[in-house]
Coordinates of C-alpha atoms (C1' of nucleotides) in Angstrom, one line a residue:
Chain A
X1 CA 31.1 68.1 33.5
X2 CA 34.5 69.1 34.2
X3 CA 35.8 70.9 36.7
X4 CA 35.7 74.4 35.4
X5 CA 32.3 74.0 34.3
X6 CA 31.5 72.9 38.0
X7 CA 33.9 75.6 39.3
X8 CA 31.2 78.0 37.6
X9 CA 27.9 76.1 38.3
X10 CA 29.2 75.9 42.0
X11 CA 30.9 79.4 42.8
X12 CA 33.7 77.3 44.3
X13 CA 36.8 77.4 43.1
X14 CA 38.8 74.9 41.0
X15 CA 41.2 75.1 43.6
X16 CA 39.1 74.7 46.4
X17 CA 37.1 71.9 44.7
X18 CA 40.8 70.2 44.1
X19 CA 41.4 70.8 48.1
X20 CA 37.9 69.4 49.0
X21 CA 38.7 66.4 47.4
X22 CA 41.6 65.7 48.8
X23 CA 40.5 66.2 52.3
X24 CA 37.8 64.1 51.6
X25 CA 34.6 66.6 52.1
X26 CA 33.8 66.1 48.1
X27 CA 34.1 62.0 46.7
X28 CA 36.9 61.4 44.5
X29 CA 36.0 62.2 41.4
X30 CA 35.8 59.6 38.3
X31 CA 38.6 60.4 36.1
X32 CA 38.2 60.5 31.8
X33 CA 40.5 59.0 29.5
X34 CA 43.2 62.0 30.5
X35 CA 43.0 61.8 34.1
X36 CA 40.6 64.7 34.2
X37 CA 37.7 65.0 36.5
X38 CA 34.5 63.9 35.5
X39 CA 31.3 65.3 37.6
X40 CA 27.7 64.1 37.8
X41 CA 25.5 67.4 37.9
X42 CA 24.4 65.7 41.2
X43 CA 27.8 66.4 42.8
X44 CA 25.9 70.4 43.0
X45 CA 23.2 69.2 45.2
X46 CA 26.1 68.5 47.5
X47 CA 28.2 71.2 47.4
X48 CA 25.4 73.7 48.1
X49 CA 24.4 71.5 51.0
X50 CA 27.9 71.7 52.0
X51 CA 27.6 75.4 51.4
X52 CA 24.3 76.2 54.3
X53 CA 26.9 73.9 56.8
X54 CA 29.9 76.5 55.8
X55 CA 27.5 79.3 56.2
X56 CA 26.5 78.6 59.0
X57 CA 29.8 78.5 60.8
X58 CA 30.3 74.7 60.7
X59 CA 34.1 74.3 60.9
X60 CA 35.8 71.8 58.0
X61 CA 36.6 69.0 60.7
X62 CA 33.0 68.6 60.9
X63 CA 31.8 68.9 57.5
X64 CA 33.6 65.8 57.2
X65 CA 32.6 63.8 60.1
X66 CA 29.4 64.3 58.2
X67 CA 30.7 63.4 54.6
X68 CA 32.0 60.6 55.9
X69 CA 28.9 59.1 57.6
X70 CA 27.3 60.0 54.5
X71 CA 29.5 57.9 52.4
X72 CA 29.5 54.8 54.8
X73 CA 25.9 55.0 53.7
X74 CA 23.9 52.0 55.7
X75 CA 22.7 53.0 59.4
X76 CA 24.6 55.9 59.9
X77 CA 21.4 57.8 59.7
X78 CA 20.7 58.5 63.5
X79 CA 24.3 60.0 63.9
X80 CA 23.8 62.4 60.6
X81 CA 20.3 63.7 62.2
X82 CA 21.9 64.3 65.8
X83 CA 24.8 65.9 64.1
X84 CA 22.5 67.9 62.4
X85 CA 20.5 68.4 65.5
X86 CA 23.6 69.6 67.5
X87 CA 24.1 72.1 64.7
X88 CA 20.7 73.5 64.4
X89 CA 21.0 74.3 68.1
X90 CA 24.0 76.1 67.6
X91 CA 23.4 78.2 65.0
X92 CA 20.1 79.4 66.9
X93 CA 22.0 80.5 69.0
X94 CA 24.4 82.2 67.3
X95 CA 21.4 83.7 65.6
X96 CA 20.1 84.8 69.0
X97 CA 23.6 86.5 70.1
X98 CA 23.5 88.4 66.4
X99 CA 20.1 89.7 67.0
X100 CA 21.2 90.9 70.8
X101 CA 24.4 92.6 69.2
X102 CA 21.9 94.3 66.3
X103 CA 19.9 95.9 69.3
X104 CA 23.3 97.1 70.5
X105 CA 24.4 98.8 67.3
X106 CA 20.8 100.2 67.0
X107 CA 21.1 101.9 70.0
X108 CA 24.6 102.9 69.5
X109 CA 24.2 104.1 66.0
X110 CA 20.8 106.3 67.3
X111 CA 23.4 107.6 69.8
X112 CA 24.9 109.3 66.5
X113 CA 21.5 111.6 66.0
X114 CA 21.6 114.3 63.5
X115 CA 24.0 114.7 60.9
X116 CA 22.0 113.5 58.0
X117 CA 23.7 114.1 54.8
X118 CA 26.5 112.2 53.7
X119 CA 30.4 114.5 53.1
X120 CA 31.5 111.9 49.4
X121 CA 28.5 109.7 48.1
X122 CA 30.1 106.5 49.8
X123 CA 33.7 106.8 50.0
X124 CA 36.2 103.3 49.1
X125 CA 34.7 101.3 51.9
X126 CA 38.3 100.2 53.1
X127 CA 41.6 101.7 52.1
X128 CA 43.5 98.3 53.6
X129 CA 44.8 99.8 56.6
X130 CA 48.2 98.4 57.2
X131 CA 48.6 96.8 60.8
X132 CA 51.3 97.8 62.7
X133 CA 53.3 96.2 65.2
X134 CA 54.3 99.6 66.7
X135 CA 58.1 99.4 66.1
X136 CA 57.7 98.4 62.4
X137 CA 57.4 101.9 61.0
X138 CA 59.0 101.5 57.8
X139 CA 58.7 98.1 55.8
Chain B
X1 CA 44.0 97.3 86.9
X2 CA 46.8 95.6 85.7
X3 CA 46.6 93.3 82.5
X4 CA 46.0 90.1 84.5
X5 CA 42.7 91.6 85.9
X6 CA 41.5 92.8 82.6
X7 CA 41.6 89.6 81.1
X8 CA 39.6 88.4 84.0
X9 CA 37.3 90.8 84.1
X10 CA 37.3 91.2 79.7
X11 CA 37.2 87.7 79.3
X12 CA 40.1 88.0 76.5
X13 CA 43.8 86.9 77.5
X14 CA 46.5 89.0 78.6
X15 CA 47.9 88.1 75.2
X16 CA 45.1 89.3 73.4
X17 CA 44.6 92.6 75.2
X18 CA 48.5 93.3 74.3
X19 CA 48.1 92.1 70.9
X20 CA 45.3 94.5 70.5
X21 CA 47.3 97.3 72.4
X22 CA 49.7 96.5 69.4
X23 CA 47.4 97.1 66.5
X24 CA 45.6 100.2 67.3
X25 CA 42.8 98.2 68.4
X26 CA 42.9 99.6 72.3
X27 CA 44.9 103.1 73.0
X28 CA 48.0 102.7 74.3
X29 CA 47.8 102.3 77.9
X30 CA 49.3 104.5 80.7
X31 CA 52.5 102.3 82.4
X32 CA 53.0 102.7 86.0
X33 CA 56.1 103.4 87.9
X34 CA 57.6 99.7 86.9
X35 CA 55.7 100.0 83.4
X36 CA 53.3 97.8 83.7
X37 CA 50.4 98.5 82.0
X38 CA 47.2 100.3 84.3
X39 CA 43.4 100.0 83.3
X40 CA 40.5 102.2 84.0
X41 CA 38.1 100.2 84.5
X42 CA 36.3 102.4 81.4
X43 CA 38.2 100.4 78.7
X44 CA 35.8 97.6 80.3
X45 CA 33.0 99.2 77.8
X46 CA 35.0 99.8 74.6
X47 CA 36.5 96.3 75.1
X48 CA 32.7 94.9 75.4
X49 CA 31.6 97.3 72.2
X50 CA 34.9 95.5 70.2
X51 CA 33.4 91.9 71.0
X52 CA 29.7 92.8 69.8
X53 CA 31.5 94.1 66.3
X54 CA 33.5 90.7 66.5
X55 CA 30.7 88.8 67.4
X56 CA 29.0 90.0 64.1
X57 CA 31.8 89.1 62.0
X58 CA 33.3 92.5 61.5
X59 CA 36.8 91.9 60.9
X60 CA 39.8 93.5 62.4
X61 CA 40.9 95.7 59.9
X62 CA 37.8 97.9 59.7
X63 CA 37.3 97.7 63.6
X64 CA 40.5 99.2 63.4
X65 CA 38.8 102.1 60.7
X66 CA 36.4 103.1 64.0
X67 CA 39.1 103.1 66.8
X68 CA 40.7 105.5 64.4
X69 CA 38.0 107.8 63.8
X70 CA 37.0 107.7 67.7
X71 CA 40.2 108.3 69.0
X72 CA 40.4 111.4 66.3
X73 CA 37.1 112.5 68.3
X74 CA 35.2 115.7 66.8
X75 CA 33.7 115.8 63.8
X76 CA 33.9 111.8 62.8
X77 CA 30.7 111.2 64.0
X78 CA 29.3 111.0 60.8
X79 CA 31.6 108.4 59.4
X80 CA 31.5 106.3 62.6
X81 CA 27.9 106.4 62.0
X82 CA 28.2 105.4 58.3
X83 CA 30.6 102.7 59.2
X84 CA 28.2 101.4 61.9
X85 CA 24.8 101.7 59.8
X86 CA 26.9 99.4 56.8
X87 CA 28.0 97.2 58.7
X88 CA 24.2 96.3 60.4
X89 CA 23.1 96.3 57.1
X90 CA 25.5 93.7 56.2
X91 CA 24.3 91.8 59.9
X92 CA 21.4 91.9 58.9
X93 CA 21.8 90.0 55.5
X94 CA 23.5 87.6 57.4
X95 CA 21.3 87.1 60.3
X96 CA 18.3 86.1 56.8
X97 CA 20.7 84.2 55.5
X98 CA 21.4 82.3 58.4
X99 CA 17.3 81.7 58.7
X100 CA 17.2 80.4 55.2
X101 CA 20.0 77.9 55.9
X102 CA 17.8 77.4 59.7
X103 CA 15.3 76.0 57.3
X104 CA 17.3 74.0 55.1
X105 CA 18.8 72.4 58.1
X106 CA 15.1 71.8 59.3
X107 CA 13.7 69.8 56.5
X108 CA 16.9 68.1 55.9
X109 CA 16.6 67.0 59.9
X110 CA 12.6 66.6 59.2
X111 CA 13.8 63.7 56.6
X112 CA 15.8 61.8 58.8
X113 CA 12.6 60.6 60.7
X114 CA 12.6 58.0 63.5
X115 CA 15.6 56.7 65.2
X116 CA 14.4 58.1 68.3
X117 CA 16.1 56.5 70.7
X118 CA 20.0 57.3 70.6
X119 CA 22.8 55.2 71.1
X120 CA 25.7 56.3 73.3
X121 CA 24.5 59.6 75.6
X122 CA 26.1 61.9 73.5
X123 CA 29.5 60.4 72.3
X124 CA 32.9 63.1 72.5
X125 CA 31.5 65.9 70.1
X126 CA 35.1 66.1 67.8
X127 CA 37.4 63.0 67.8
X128 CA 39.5 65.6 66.0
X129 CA 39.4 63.8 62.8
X130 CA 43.0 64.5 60.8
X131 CA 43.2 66.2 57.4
X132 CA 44.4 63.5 55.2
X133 CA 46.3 65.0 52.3
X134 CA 45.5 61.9 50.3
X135 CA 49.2 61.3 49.7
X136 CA 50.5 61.7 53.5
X137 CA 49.1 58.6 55.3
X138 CA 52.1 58.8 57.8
X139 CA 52.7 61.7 59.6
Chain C
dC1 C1' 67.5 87.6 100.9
dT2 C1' 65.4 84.7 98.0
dA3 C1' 61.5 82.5 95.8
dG4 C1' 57.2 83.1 93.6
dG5 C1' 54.1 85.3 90.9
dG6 C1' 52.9 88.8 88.5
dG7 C1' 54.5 91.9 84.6
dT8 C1' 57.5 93.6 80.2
dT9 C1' 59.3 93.1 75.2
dG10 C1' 60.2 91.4 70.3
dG11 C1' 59.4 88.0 67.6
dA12 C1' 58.1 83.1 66.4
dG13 C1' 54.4 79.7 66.0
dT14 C1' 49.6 77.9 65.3
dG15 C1' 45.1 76.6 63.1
dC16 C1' 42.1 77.3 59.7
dA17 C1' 40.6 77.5 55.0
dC18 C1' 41.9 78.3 51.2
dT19 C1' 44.9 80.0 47.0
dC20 C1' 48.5 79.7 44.1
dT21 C1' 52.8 77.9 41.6
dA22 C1' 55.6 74.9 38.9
dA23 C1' 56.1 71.6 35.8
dG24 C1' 53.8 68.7 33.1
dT25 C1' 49.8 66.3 29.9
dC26 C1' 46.3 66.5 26.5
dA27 C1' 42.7 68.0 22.9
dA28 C1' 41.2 71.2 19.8
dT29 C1' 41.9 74.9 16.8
dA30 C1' 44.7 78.7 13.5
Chain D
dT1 C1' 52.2 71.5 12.8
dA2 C1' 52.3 74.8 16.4
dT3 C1' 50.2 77.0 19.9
dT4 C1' 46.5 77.8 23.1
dG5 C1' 43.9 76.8 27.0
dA6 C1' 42.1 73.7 30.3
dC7 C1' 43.4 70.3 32.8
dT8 C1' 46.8 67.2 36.2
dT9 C1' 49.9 66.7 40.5
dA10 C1' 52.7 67.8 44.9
dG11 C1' 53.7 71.1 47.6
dA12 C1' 54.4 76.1 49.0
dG13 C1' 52.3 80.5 50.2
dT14 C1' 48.6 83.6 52.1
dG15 C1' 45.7 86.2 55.4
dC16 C1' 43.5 86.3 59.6
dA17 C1' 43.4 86.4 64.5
dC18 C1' 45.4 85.1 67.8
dT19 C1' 48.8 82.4 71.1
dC20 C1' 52.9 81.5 72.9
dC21 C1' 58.0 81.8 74.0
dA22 C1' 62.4 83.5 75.9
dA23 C1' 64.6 86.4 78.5
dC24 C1' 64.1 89.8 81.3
dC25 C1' 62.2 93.1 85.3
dC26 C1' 59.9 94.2 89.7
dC27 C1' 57.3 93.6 94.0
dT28 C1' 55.8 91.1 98.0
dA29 C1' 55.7 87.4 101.6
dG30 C1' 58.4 83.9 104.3

DNA sequence: CTAGGGGTTGGAGTGCACTCTAAGTCAATA
DNA sequence: TATTGACTTAGAGTGCACTCCAACCCCTAG
């Protein structure tokens, strides 16, 4: 498989799969007769792993502390769980703070009574708001 | 209050608050007699309300869409109400999501069995491991 | 009166995680 | 044969949300 195919089978990027391999969070990837990538299907099972760690908040420094137990194979087991243990704890939590904050904005939002119908069926979500920096009227 | 006692008391830095002041993010706060910026201790609760929408991920640019429509006042409620009820929707995704991942994590942990015993009592969390850019060994 | 410890401003710098560009190679099709 | 399109590399650029700096001002305590 190259790597648009794995591009689409992943919902990475080519780019980004370039960049993970670099940084070392994907192995380096067999090369064909013209230099070009060459993936094992199995590479997938990896990248969506490494997709629940990104999901879940894990910053890239991490991810590859991880990677690279996982590549050094042999014994490094222990260290992988507790990593993985140390994770698990803190995305609890996070989940924990997210459901406090969702009682917030419950309340809050039944603050707002009445008013049930809506003024435009859903109107453009964000019209990219320019930030200013107060004397930067003009651009 | 003056902006050192804010931060205190907000728990973001002087730098942040004025940053925010900046962006439209807090109102523009009365100066005193040698303008320096002076707090009601009120901004306390909007500042509080900003960090529960930041907590859950909403990002800048649309907190930026409700400071707008609150400090307009009358007749926004609506929208603010929209915007809120969206973006707890989209919390609330994220909060499942997050389960599913909770559960991934789980049986991935779950197969890492034994090795109870650990080795060093918790060993530095982040040795701060640098991005290698494959070709930039040296710095 | 002077030293210290706040505060003020505009603007530059940081860290993260991509995202894209330029210039080139290669294989397959019109 | 010529062109198209997917690939290669090193390195530059982007967007976000801060974070900090330089140079200055102002008040209070010793």
């Amino acid at each position: 498989m190259k790597i648009g195919e794995l591009a689409k089978r992943s919902g990475l990027s080519a780019y980004t799969i370039r960049y993970y391999e670099r940084i070392g969070l994907l192995p380096y990837a067999d090369r064909d007769q013209s230099s070009q990538r060459d993936y094992d299907a199995s590479i997938l099972t990896w990248i969506e792993f490494l997709g629940r760690l990104k999901t879940t908040g894990m910053p890239i420094r991490q991810m590859l502390q991880y990677a690279a137990l996982r590549e050094q194979g042999a014994d490094t087991d222990r260290q992988r769980r507790e990593l993985l243990e140390r994770h698990r704890e803190r995305v609890r939590n996070h989940v924990a703070e997210l459901q406090a904050c969702l009682l917030v904005l419950d309340t809050k939002i039944a603050g707002y009574a009445g008013s049930e119908k809506r003024t435009k069926p859903h109107d453009a979500e964000q019209p990219r708001q320019q930030i200013r920096t107060r004397q930067a009227g003009a651009r």
